Tab-separated table of C-alpha atoms and ligand atoms in Angstrom:
chain	number	residue	atom	x	y	z
W	1	MET	CA	101.671	97.850	59.588
W	2	LEU	CA	102.987	94.731	57.982
W	3	LEU	CA	104.518	91.537	59.235
W	4	THR	CA	105.502	88.481	57.209
W	5	LEU	CA	106.388	84.975	58.312
W	6	THR	CA	108.210	82.550	56.024
W	7	THR	CA	109.121	78.894	56.280
W	8	THR	CA	111.239	76.819	53.933
W	9	GLN	CA	110.453	73.446	55.435
W	10	SER	CA	108.940	71.351	52.666
W	11	PRO	CA	106.018	71.186	52.127
W	12	ALA	CA	106.116	74.823	53.147
W	13	THR	CA	102.417	75.345	52.461
W	14	ASP	CA	101.734	73.362	55.661
W	15	LEU	CA	102.026	76.815	57.228
W	16	GLY	CA	98.435	77.265	56.050
W	17	TYR	CA	97.281	74.397	58.273
W	18	LEU	CA	99.226	75.729	61.230
W	19	LEU	CA	97.702	79.176	60.944
W	20	ARG	CA	94.333	77.880	59.790
W	21	LYS	CA	94.434	80.273	56.860
W	22	ASN	CA	94.191	78.963	53.323
W	23	PRO	CA	97.229	80.030	51.218
W	24	ALA	CA	95.010	80.452	48.165
W	25	ARG	CA	92.780	83.131	49.667
W	26	LEU	CA	92.929	86.665	50.913
W	27	GLN	CA	90.939	87.023	54.110
W	28	SER	CA	90.015	90.096	56.133
W	29	PHE	CA	88.989	90.329	59.779
W	30	PRO	CA	87.392	93.277	61.537
W	31	LEU	CA	89.140	94.380	64.743
W	32	SER	CA	88.000	96.913	67.309
W	33	PHE	CA	90.645	99.373	66.078
W	34	GLY	CA	90.733	98.598	62.339
W	35	THR	CA	91.026	95.639	59.981
W	36	ALA	CA	93.461	92.743	59.606
W	37	HIS	CA	94.193	91.176	56.221
W	38	VAL	CA	95.906	87.813	55.774
W	39	PHE	CA	97.392	86.735	52.445
W	40	TYR	CA	100.266	84.701	51.055
W	41	PRO	CA	102.637	86.587	48.707
W	42	GLU	CA	104.407	83.283	48.093
W	43	ALA	CA	103.110	79.725	48.528
W	44	THR	CA	105.181	76.974	46.961
W	45	PRO	CA	106.190	73.617	48.460
W	46	GLU	CA	109.729	75.007	48.948
W	47	ARG	CA	108.862	78.361	50.426
W	48	CYS	CA	105.725	79.828	51.883
W	49	THR	CA	105.198	83.337	53.239
W	50	VAL	CA	102.158	84.597	55.053
W	51	ALA	CA	101.576	88.333	55.427
W	52	LEU	CA	99.543	89.987	58.140
W	53	LEU	CA	98.599	93.525	57.243
W	54	VAL	CA	96.837	95.510	59.924
W	55	GLU	CA	95.089	98.736	59.070
W	56	VAL	CA	94.577	100.948	62.096
W	57	ASP	CA	91.903	103.579	61.929
W	58	PRO	CA	93.254	106.601	63.865
W	59	VAL	CA	89.909	108.380	63.832
W	60	GLY	CA	88.142	105.296	65.153
W	61	LEU	CA	90.806	105.051	67.857
W	62	VAL	CA	90.010	108.500	69.122
W	63	ARG	CA	86.289	107.763	69.071
W	64	ASN	CA	86.839	104.554	71.028
W	65	ARG	CA	89.346	106.314	73.295
W	66	ARG	CA	91.969	103.711	72.507
W	67	GLY	CA	94.446	105.995	70.827
W	68	PRO	CA	97.336	107.975	72.312
W	69	SER	CA	96.205	110.130	75.165
W	70	GLY	CA	96.787	113.332	73.262
W	71	GLU	CA	99.460	114.668	75.562
W	72	GLY	CA	101.057	116.456	72.614
W	73	GLY	CA	97.838	118.304	71.739
W	74	THR	CA	94.748	117.359	69.790
W	75	LEU	CA	96.527	116.780	66.492
W	76	ASP	CA	98.675	114.100	68.074
W	77	ARG	CA	95.586	112.046	68.719
W	78	TYR	CA	94.843	111.829	65.011
W	79	VAL	CA	98.283	112.037	63.431
W	80	ASN	CA	100.566	109.443	64.959
W	81	ASP	CA	102.534	106.322	64.143
W	82	ARG	CA	99.829	103.831	65.088
W	83	PRO	CA	98.721	103.025	61.514
W	84	TYR	CA	102.289	102.308	60.364
W	85	ALA	CA	104.347	101.000	63.242
W	86	VAL	CA	104.022	97.523	64.651
W	87	SER	CA	102.827	97.886	68.228
W	88	SER	CA	100.566	96.236	70.749
W	89	PHE	CA	97.816	96.494	68.132
W	90	MET	CA	99.760	93.907	66.186
W	91	SER	CA	99.746	91.641	69.257
W	92	VAL	CA	95.992	91.981	69.503
W	93	ALA	CA	95.666	91.216	65.779
W	94	LEU	CA	97.964	88.171	66.072
W	95	ALA	CA	95.899	86.785	68.942
W	96	ASP	CA	92.689	87.453	67.063
W	97	VAL	CA	93.655	86.150	63.659
W	98	PHE	CA	96.077	83.361	64.630
W	99	GLY	CA	94.519	82.482	68.005
W	100	SER	CA	94.659	78.705	67.627
W	101	ALA	CA	98.279	78.771	66.428
W	102	LEU	CA	99.207	81.062	69.319
W	103	SER	CA	97.826	78.553	71.774
W	104	GLY	CA	99.604	75.675	70.010
W	105	ARG	CA	96.513	73.990	68.609
W	106	CYS	CA	96.218	72.542	65.110
W	107	LYS	CA	93.051	70.552	64.679
W	108	GLU	CA	93.770	68.947	61.312
W	109	ARG	CA	97.461	68.210	61.841
W	110	PRO	CA	98.386	68.275	65.560
W	111	GLU	CA	101.869	66.857	64.871
W	112	LEU	CA	102.677	69.987	62.832
W	113	ALA	CA	102.097	72.337	65.755
W	114	ALA	CA	104.633	70.506	67.909
W	115	ALA	CA	107.443	70.491	65.345
W	116	PRO	CA	110.122	73.188	65.230
W	117	LEU	CA	110.378	74.773	61.769
W	118	PRO	CA	112.902	77.071	60.155
W	119	LEU	CA	111.102	80.408	60.411
W	120	GLN	CA	111.889	83.912	59.198
W	121	LEU	CA	109.974	86.874	60.362
W	122	ALA	CA	110.100	90.299	58.769
W	123	ILE	CA	108.652	93.511	60.143
W	124	SER	CA	108.796	96.565	57.957
W	125	VAL	CA	108.495	99.253	60.632
W	126	LEU	CA	109.152	98.355	64.244
W	127	PRO	CA	109.589	101.006	66.924
W	128	CYS	CA	112.481	99.955	69.168
W	129	ARG	CA	112.562	102.159	72.222
W	130	GLY	CA	115.906	101.173	73.656
W	131	GLY	CA	117.471	100.767	70.220
W	132	GLU	CA	118.961	97.843	68.384
W	133	GLU	CA	120.831	96.722	71.475
W	134	PHE	CA	117.610	96.210	73.383
W	135	LEU	CA	116.031	94.473	70.395
W	136	ARG	CA	118.928	91.992	70.397
W	137	LYS	CA	118.740	91.526	74.158
W	138	LEU	CA	115.102	90.564	73.783
W	139	PHE	CA	115.331	88.132	70.896
W	140	GLU	CA	118.838	86.667	70.901
W	141	PRO	CA	118.466	84.791	74.241
W	142	LEU	CA	115.416	83.100	72.713
W	143	GLY	CA	117.528	81.709	69.887
W	144	TYR	CA	116.868	84.210	67.089
W	145	ALA	CA	119.381	85.537	64.601
W	146	VAL	CA	118.519	89.234	64.526
W	147	SER	CA	119.120	91.655	61.707
W	148	ALA	CA	117.987	95.238	62.016
W	149	ARG	CA	118.275	98.338	59.873
W	150	ARG	CA	117.472	101.686	61.327
W	151	LEU	CA	115.145	103.657	59.099
W	152	PRO	CA	115.849	107.257	58.183
W	153	LEU	CA	113.252	109.805	59.173
W	154	ASP	CA	112.730	110.547	55.499
W	155	ALA	CA	114.808	108.885	52.781
W	156	ARG	CA	114.582	112.043	50.652
W	157	PHE	CA	116.057	114.231	53.377
W	158	PRO	CA	119.065	112.399	54.847
W	159	ALA	CA	120.003	115.490	56.848
W	160	TRP	CA	116.947	114.937	59.030
W	161	GLY	CA	118.726	111.925	60.468
W	162	GLU	CA	117.459	108.628	61.738
W	163	SER	CA	114.074	107.667	63.103
W	164	ALA	CA	113.251	105.528	66.131
W	165	TYR	CA	112.028	102.791	63.763
W	166	TYR	CA	113.734	99.707	62.449
W	167	GLN	CA	113.232	97.257	59.670
W	168	VAL	CA	113.750	93.943	61.382
W	169	GLU	CA	114.290	90.341	60.388
W	170	LEU	CA	114.369	87.467	62.829
W	171	ALA	CA	115.333	83.907	61.964
W	172	ALA	CA	115.047	80.880	64.212
W	173	SER	CA	114.128	77.250	64.322
W	174	MET	CA	111.172	76.802	66.651
W	175	THR	CA	107.471	76.047	66.666
W	176	VAL	CA	105.081	78.626	65.265
W	177	GLN	CA	103.429	78.771	68.675
W	178	GLN	CA	106.729	79.730	70.328
W	179	LEU	CA	107.400	82.435	67.768
W	180	LEU	CA	103.905	83.880	68.071
W	181	SER	CA	104.038	83.921	71.870
W	182	HIS	CA	107.394	85.749	71.759
W	183	LEU	CA	105.917	88.344	69.403
W	184	TYR	CA	102.738	88.683	71.416
W	185	VAL	CA	104.727	89.746	74.475
W	186	LEU	CA	107.740	91.465	72.963
W	187	LEU	CA	106.180	93.721	70.310
W	188	PRO	CA	104.423	95.923	72.885
W	189	VAL	CA	107.558	95.763	75.037
W	190	LEU	CA	109.593	97.271	72.207
W	191	ASP	CA	106.982	99.892	71.575
W	192	ASN	CA	106.810	100.808	75.273
W	193	ASP	CA	103.917	103.114	74.588
W	194	LYS	CA	100.985	103.689	76.869
W	195	HIS	CA	98.001	103.574	74.653
W	196	TYR	CA	95.698	101.087	76.201
W	197	TRP	CA	94.513	100.384	79.657
W	198	VAL	CA	96.379	97.644	81.495
W	199	GLY	CA	94.235	95.627	83.874
W	200	ASP	CA	94.756	92.590	86.042
W	201	ASP	CA	94.098	90.257	83.148
W	202	GLU	CA	97.262	91.580	81.481
W	203	VAL	CA	99.316	89.868	84.178
W	204	GLU	CA	97.539	86.635	83.376
W	205	LYS	CA	98.116	87.150	79.629
W	206	LEU	CA	101.763	87.917	80.154
W	207	LEU	CA	102.302	84.807	82.266
W	208	ARG	CA	100.307	82.614	79.892
W	209	HIS	CA	102.123	83.741	76.758
W	210	GLY	CA	105.441	83.907	78.603
W	211	GLN	CA	105.129	80.326	79.778
W	212	GLY	CA	108.249	78.296	79.187
W	213	TRP	CA	110.538	81.203	78.290
W	214	LEU	CA	109.909	84.398	80.245
W	215	ALA	CA	110.928	83.155	83.695
W	216	SER	CA	114.435	82.283	82.478
W	217	HIS	CA	114.818	85.280	80.129
W	218	PRO	CA	117.684	87.532	81.262
W	219	GLU	CA	115.526	90.599	80.510
W	220	ARG	CA	112.446	89.257	82.304
W	221	GLU	CA	112.353	92.293	84.561
W	222	SER	CA	112.381	94.959	81.879
W	223	ILE	CA	110.004	92.870	79.756
W	224	THR	CA	107.535	92.618	82.625
W	225	ARG	CA	107.876	96.262	83.522
W	226	ARG	CA	107.351	97.526	80.005
W	227	TYR	CA	104.622	95.025	79.151
W	228	LEU	CA	102.632	96.104	82.181
W	229	LYS	CA	103.246	99.770	81.417
W	230	HIS	CA	105.327	100.288	84.550
W	231	GLN	CA	102.362	99.794	86.870
W	232	ARG	CA	104.202	98.901	89.994
W	233	SER	CA	101.726	96.613	91.756
W	234	LEU	CA	101.070	94.605	88.595
W	235	VAL	CA	104.782	94.345	87.852
W	236	ASP	CA	105.523	93.156	91.373
W	237	ASP	CA	102.739	90.639	91.150
W	238	ALA	CA	103.911	89.264	87.809
W	239	LEU	CA	107.573	89.084	88.814
W	240	ALA	CA	106.719	87.311	92.024
W	241	GLN	CA	104.679	84.749	90.124
W	242	LEU	CA	107.398	84.339	87.551
W	243	THR	CA	110.162	83.704	90.016
W	244	GLU	CA	108.297	81.485	92.418
W	245	ASP	CA	105.450	79.726	90.732
W	246	SER	CA	104.212	78.154	93.935
W	247	GLY	CA	103.712	79.118	97.550
W	248	PRO	CA	103.214	82.531	99.131
W	249	SER	CA	104.713	85.623	97.514
W	250	PRO	CA	108.401	86.260	98.133
W	251	ASP	CA	107.555	89.569	99.770
W	252	GLU	CA	105.323	87.884	102.304
W	253	ILE	CA	107.978	85.337	103.076
W	254	ALA	CA	110.730	87.879	103.504
W	255	GLY	CA	108.553	90.107	105.683
W	256	ARG	CA	107.501	87.332	108.006
W	257	GLN	CA	111.019	85.961	108.060
W	258	ALA	CA	112.357	89.055	109.702
W	259	GLU	CA	109.737	89.157	112.458
W	260	GLU	CA	109.272	85.531	113.358
W	261	GLU	CA	112.811	84.361	113.229
W	262	GLU	CA	114.032	87.269	115.260
W	263	ALA	CA	111.381	86.592	117.897
W	264	VAL	CA	112.531	82.997	118.239
W	265	GLU	CA	116.210	83.765	118.274
W	266	ARG	CA	115.976	86.854	120.477
W	267	GLY	CA	118.094	86.937	123.573
W	268	ILE	CA	121.459	86.044	122.173
W	269	SER	CA	121.163	88.220	119.097
W	270	LEU	CA	122.101	85.293	116.971
W	271	ASN	CA	121.525	87.448	113.948
W	272	GLU	CA	124.420	89.710	114.830
W	273	GLN	CA	126.711	86.823	115.653
W	274	ARG	CA	125.890	85.215	112.340
W	275	LEU	CA	126.560	88.348	110.331
W	276	GLY	CA	129.814	88.843	112.221
W	277	ALA	CA	130.881	85.286	111.444
W	278	VAL	CA	129.976	85.583	107.765
W	279	LEU	CA	131.709	88.929	107.431
W	280	ALA	CA	134.846	87.524	109.013
W	281	ALA	CA	134.798	84.484	106.745
W	282	LEU	CA	134.382	86.695	103.671
W	283	LYS	CA	137.247	88.953	104.743
W	284	ASN	CA	139.415	85.891	105.245
W	285	THR	CA	138.996	84.834	101.640
W	286	GLY	CA	140.684	88.066	100.508
W	287	ALA	CA	137.739	88.731	98.185
W	288	ALA	CA	137.245	92.123	96.533
W	289	ARG	CA	134.096	91.368	94.534
W	290	VAL	CA	131.336	89.796	96.607
W	291	LEU	CA	127.775	88.617	96.225
W	292	ASP	CA	125.147	88.492	98.942
W	293	LEU	CA	122.611	86.030	97.579
W	294	GLY	CA	119.208	86.238	99.234
W	295	CYS	CA	120.390	89.503	100.787
W	296	GLY	CA	116.988	90.193	102.344
W	297	GLU	CA	116.795	93.583	103.978
W	298	GLY	CA	120.472	94.247	103.522
W	299	ARG	CA	122.037	93.814	106.969
W	300	LEU	CA	125.089	92.024	105.643
W	301	LEU	CA	125.398	94.508	102.771
W	302	GLN	CA	125.606	97.270	105.342
W	303	GLY	CA	128.501	95.490	107.021
W	304	LEU	CA	130.238	94.818	103.712
W	305	LEU	CA	130.029	98.478	102.690
W	306	LYS	CA	131.963	99.465	105.804
W	307	GLU	CA	134.925	97.299	104.747
W	308	LYS	CA	137.181	98.916	102.147
W	309	GLN	CA	138.385	95.484	101.028
W	310	PHE	CA	135.107	94.926	99.181
W	311	ALA	CA	135.327	96.985	96.022
W	312	GLU	CA	132.215	95.569	94.399
W	313	ILE	CA	129.197	94.393	96.372
W	314	VAL	CA	126.116	92.905	94.792
W	315	GLY	CA	122.991	91.948	96.710
W	316	LEU	CA	120.344	89.767	95.093
W	317	ASP	CA	116.923	88.777	96.322
W	318	VAL	CA	113.717	87.370	94.890
W	319	SER	CA	111.623	89.740	96.991
W	320	HIS	CA	111.111	93.258	95.648
W	321	ARG	CA	109.886	94.399	99.003
W	322	ALA	CA	113.042	93.185	100.746
W	323	LEU	CA	115.172	94.973	98.152
W	324	GLU	CA	113.249	98.193	98.721
W	325	ILE	CA	113.870	97.941	102.441
W	326	ALA	CA	117.550	97.229	101.792
W	327	HIS	CA	117.676	100.235	99.484
W	328	ASP	CA	116.288	102.448	102.264
W	329	ARG	CA	118.351	100.890	105.015
W	330	LEU	CA	121.522	101.577	103.067
W	331	HIS	CA	120.345	105.129	102.239
W	332	TYR	CA	121.254	104.193	98.716
W	333	ASP	CA	120.028	107.433	97.169
W	334	ARG	CA	122.153	109.524	99.501
W	335	LEU	CA	125.364	107.523	99.202
W	336	PRO	CA	128.339	109.459	97.842
W	337	PRO	CA	129.062	108.490	94.205
W	338	MET	CA	132.128	106.402	95.094
W	339	GLN	CA	130.128	104.311	97.550
W	340	LYS	CA	127.192	104.013	95.209
W	341	GLU	CA	129.438	102.592	92.543
W	342	ARG	CA	130.518	99.795	94.845
W	343	LEU	CA	127.014	98.556	95.484
W	344	ARG	CA	124.310	97.055	93.294
W	345	LEU	CA	120.971	95.511	94.203
W	346	LEU	CA	119.550	92.941	91.821
W	347	HIS	CA	116.196	91.291	91.636
W	348	GLY	CA	116.436	87.636	90.728
W	349	SER	CA	115.923	84.095	91.811
W	350	LEU	CA	118.602	81.628	92.768
W	351	ILE	CA	116.865	78.809	91.002
W	352	TYR	CA	117.406	80.319	87.555
W	353	ARG	CA	120.829	80.674	86.014
W	354	ASP	CA	121.803	84.286	85.907
W	355	GLU	CA	124.827	85.619	84.054
W	356	ARG	CA	124.944	88.712	86.208
W	357	LEU	CA	126.261	86.532	89.021
W	358	ALA	CA	129.286	85.154	87.183
W	359	GLY	CA	132.902	86.011	87.954
W	360	PHE	CA	132.838	86.980	91.656
W	361	ASP	CA	135.502	86.252	94.257
W	362	ALA	CA	133.057	85.229	96.950
W	363	ALA	CA	129.385	84.775	97.701
W	364	ALA	CA	127.445	84.764	100.952
W	365	VAL	CA	124.237	82.740	101.129
W	366	VAL	CA	122.953	83.457	104.606
W	367	GLU	CA	119.845	81.650	105.856
W	368	VAL	CA	118.490	81.151	102.367
W	369	VAL	CA	118.729	77.467	101.348
W	370	GLU	CA	116.132	76.409	103.869
W	371	HIS	CA	113.641	78.651	102.057
W	372	LEU	CA	114.008	76.723	98.829
W	373	ASP	CA	111.685	73.957	97.896
W	374	PRO	CA	113.644	70.674	98.162
W	375	ALA	CA	112.685	69.983	94.542
W	376	ARG	CA	114.501	73.203	93.524
W	377	LEU	CA	117.648	72.492	95.461
W	378	ALA	CA	119.348	70.804	92.519
W	379	ALA	CA	118.638	73.855	90.320
W	380	PHE	CA	120.030	76.149	93.016
W	381	GLU	CA	123.188	74.024	93.285
W	382	ARG	CA	123.853	74.367	89.569
W	383	VAL	CA	123.045	78.086	89.494
W	384	LEU	CA	125.447	78.773	92.346
W	385	PHE	CA	128.222	76.207	92.100
W	386	GLU	CA	128.299	75.633	88.350
W	387	CYS	CA	127.101	78.837	86.642
W	388	ALA	CA	127.868	81.703	89.035
W	389	LYS	CA	130.850	79.743	90.391
W	390	PRO	CA	132.327	82.283	92.801
W	391	LYS	CA	135.744	81.283	94.133
W	392	HIS	CA	134.562	81.157	97.730
W	393	ILE	CA	131.109	80.536	99.155
W	394	VAL	CA	130.011	81.143	102.727
W	395	LEU	CA	126.669	79.497	103.409
W	396	THR	CA	124.676	79.325	106.643
W	397	THR	CA	121.528	77.508	107.669
W	398	PRO	CA	119.800	76.669	110.975
W	399	ASN	CA	120.891	73.573	112.868
W	400	ARG	CA	117.663	71.675	113.529
W	401	GLU	CA	119.160	69.806	116.473
W	402	TYR	CA	119.441	73.072	118.371
W	403	ASN	CA	115.693	73.760	118.155
W	404	VAL	CA	115.046	71.931	121.427
W	405	LYS	CA	116.871	74.780	123.142
W	406	TRP	CA	114.489	77.530	121.999
W	407	GLU	CA	111.947	78.154	124.713
W	408	THR	CA	109.313	79.573	122.414
W	409	LEU	CA	109.535	76.920	119.733
W	410	PRO	CA	107.047	74.048	119.999
W	411	ALA	CA	108.718	70.663	119.599
W	412	GLY	CA	109.004	69.372	116.051
W	413	GLN	CA	108.547	72.802	114.457
W	414	PHE	CA	110.912	74.836	112.351
W	415	ARG	CA	112.157	78.223	113.414
W	416	HIS	CA	110.224	79.880	110.692
W	417	ARG	CA	107.100	78.743	108.989
W	418	ASP	CA	108.467	79.388	105.529
W	419	HIS	CA	111.427	77.152	106.091
W	420	ARG	CA	110.912	74.203	103.782
W	421	PHE	CA	113.326	72.109	105.817
W	422	GLU	CA	115.932	72.450	108.537
W	423	TRP	CA	118.976	70.229	108.528
W	424	THR	CA	120.757	68.439	111.362
W	425	ARG	CA	124.513	68.869	111.384
W	426	ALA	CA	124.972	65.487	109.710
W	427	GLU	CA	122.409	66.271	106.999
W	428	PHE	CA	123.952	69.662	106.249
W	429	GLN	CA	127.450	68.240	106.087
W	430	ASP	CA	126.320	65.410	103.822
W	431	TRP	CA	124.745	67.886	101.455
W	432	ALA	CA	127.670	70.313	101.489
W	433	ASN	CA	130.275	67.554	101.080
W	434	GLY	CA	128.329	66.145	98.141
W	435	VAL	CA	128.049	69.528	96.443
W	436	ALA	CA	131.729	70.297	97.032
W	437	ALA	CA	132.749	66.953	95.503
W	438	ARG	CA	130.495	67.362	92.485
W	439	PHE	CA	131.478	70.927	91.648
W	440	GLY	CA	135.148	70.882	92.602
W	441	TYR	CA	135.234	72.773	95.909
W	442	HIS	CA	136.732	72.006	99.333
W	443	VAL	CA	134.483	72.663	102.269
W	444	HIS	CA	134.871	73.083	106.019
W	445	PHE	CA	132.296	73.731	108.727
W	446	LEU	CA	132.077	76.227	111.562
W	447	PRO	CA	129.574	76.628	114.383
W	448	VAL	CA	127.900	80.018	114.812
W	449	GLY	CA	126.417	81.039	118.161
W	450	PRO	CA	126.776	79.386	121.577
W	451	GLU	CA	127.763	75.760	121.170
W	452	ASP	CA	125.972	73.110	123.191
W	453	PRO	CA	127.892	69.853	123.822
W	454	GLY	CA	124.889	67.752	122.852
W	455	VAL	CA	123.144	69.566	120.023
W	456	GLY	CA	125.787	71.900	118.639
W	457	SER	CA	125.326	75.563	117.716
W	458	PRO	CA	122.119	77.276	116.570
W	459	THR	CA	123.517	78.181	113.160
W	460	GLN	CA	125.812	76.085	111.033
W	461	MET	CA	128.166	77.550	108.470
W	462	ALA	CA	129.963	75.962	105.533
W	463	VAL	CA	132.887	77.681	103.826
W	464	PHE	CA	133.638	76.436	100.305
W	465	LYS	CA	136.931	77.175	98.590
W	466	PRO	CA	138.742	76.031	95.479
G	501	SAH	N1	120.407	86.815	104.066
G	501	SAH	C1	119.460	87.643	104.762
G	501	SAH	C2	118.011	87.237	104.549
G	501	SAH	C3	117.670	85.821	104.918
G	501	SAH	S1	115.956	85.512	104.743
G	501	SAH	C4	119.764	87.685	106.235
G	501	SAH	O1	120.497	86.830	106.716
G	501	SAH	O2	119.278	88.571	106.905
G	501	SAH	C5	115.888	84.623	103.250
G	501	SAH	C6	115.911	85.507	102.031
G	501	SAH	O3	116.044	84.683	100.913
G	501	SAH	C7	114.632	86.308	101.867
G	501	SAH	O4	114.954	87.662	101.707
G	501	SAH	C8	114.019	85.717	100.629
G	501	SAH	O5	113.329	86.677	99.859
G	501	SAH	C9	115.232	85.193	99.889
G	501	SAH	N2	114.948	84.131	98.942
G	501	SAH	C10	114.104	83.079	99.100
G	501	SAH	N3	114.083	82.323	97.976
G	501	SAH	C11	114.932	82.920	97.098
G	501	SAH	C12	115.330	82.636	95.758
G	501	SAH	N4	114.845	81.588	95.106
G	501	SAH	N5	116.203	83.456	95.166
G	501	SAH	C13	116.696	84.547	95.824
G	501	SAH	N6	116.355	84.858	97.073
G	501	SAH	C14	115.485	84.064	97.711
């Protein structure tokens, strides 16, 4: 398998410093599954190309039990695409041979490592499970121009049709470290093959090499899933760390949320009153396409499904666990096709812009803001009010003033220990008025739950409209 990397930034031979491989020499490196060779087919001040050729030894693979599992019979273990097609073996070779460049180090010329360069990458045979479309979805958001040609199964026998392999060229302006980290993660993702054991350290590797780009990648979920070979607990772990890089896992938070908050608010079934109020506000907007952001276990979604007015309903949450519970609560698998088409559950975080959320008539954000770190609030505001920009937004949050009325709540505490803050009515209105002014909305406020003359209602609701 062969990969070449070219730069045209003069003096182009600086690439040799970056990769710590002398352009004048051919070097070979033993790997556990074969041999890697590095050489420069072209090395002039105007244009320099480095080639990484990896020879995989299929017999050695079987001996070391690192080859395909042999599901297709014994022959399959010896005769397969591993020697020819760029796969996770190439990632291992990249990390081995260009380790310092992959981690962004350049001893002799540190300033070189930090500078974006015009780079072109060519791969002669790349398996793209998911096709050219998926290839583009992976690389284009990272700023690459992608060109791909699907290879015939055998050029001499056109009637045999096309293969699953592509000849691929990628062009971008970025640092060599960025490019290598993208390849390290995305080559095995494209291959999507299970040929090596995935352990806990793969989560760490994924997060380390994905740093700075994976968390905001629109395909972060499929990348994580495929990279970790669909091993559910690892995938969940990685996604949780990607979406919230601090604090307890989103699943823990969502789980505890349900129990603790309900215990505190029991008695008046505030939960039901709140959902009723939100549902009514959403109906009032005349919306047909609605979002439930931070949908949790799907109580509001259940209510929305019952209303014919809502033709398209999308629930989003950062917690996988909560989404699974929502999925079960809604009996998603048993819904008739027409109903199923109306409803989608998405995994995602409200602090990263997300194109899937654009173009809706209305969004509900029920008891979610107070779970966000105050430092992330500004990001959330832009994601919701500037990028997703639904026409109407119905947002609720606890009223801190009312906490003195809860018998079980010690003074000075929040209703839920994962609440990062709870606002007084004045604080909430200040925030909401500010956001409305900045992003071009009008906002009004409604109490939810029994109103006390002194401290107001337990829940406060803001309704934003154009
Ligand atoms: N709206 C639901 C759940 C409220 S609990 C209800 O009223 O019943 C808060 C929810 O917000 C949890 O499910 C939690 O997982 C989710 N959440 C917290 N931070 C989030 C984020 N950054 N992006 C998306 N959802 C988030």
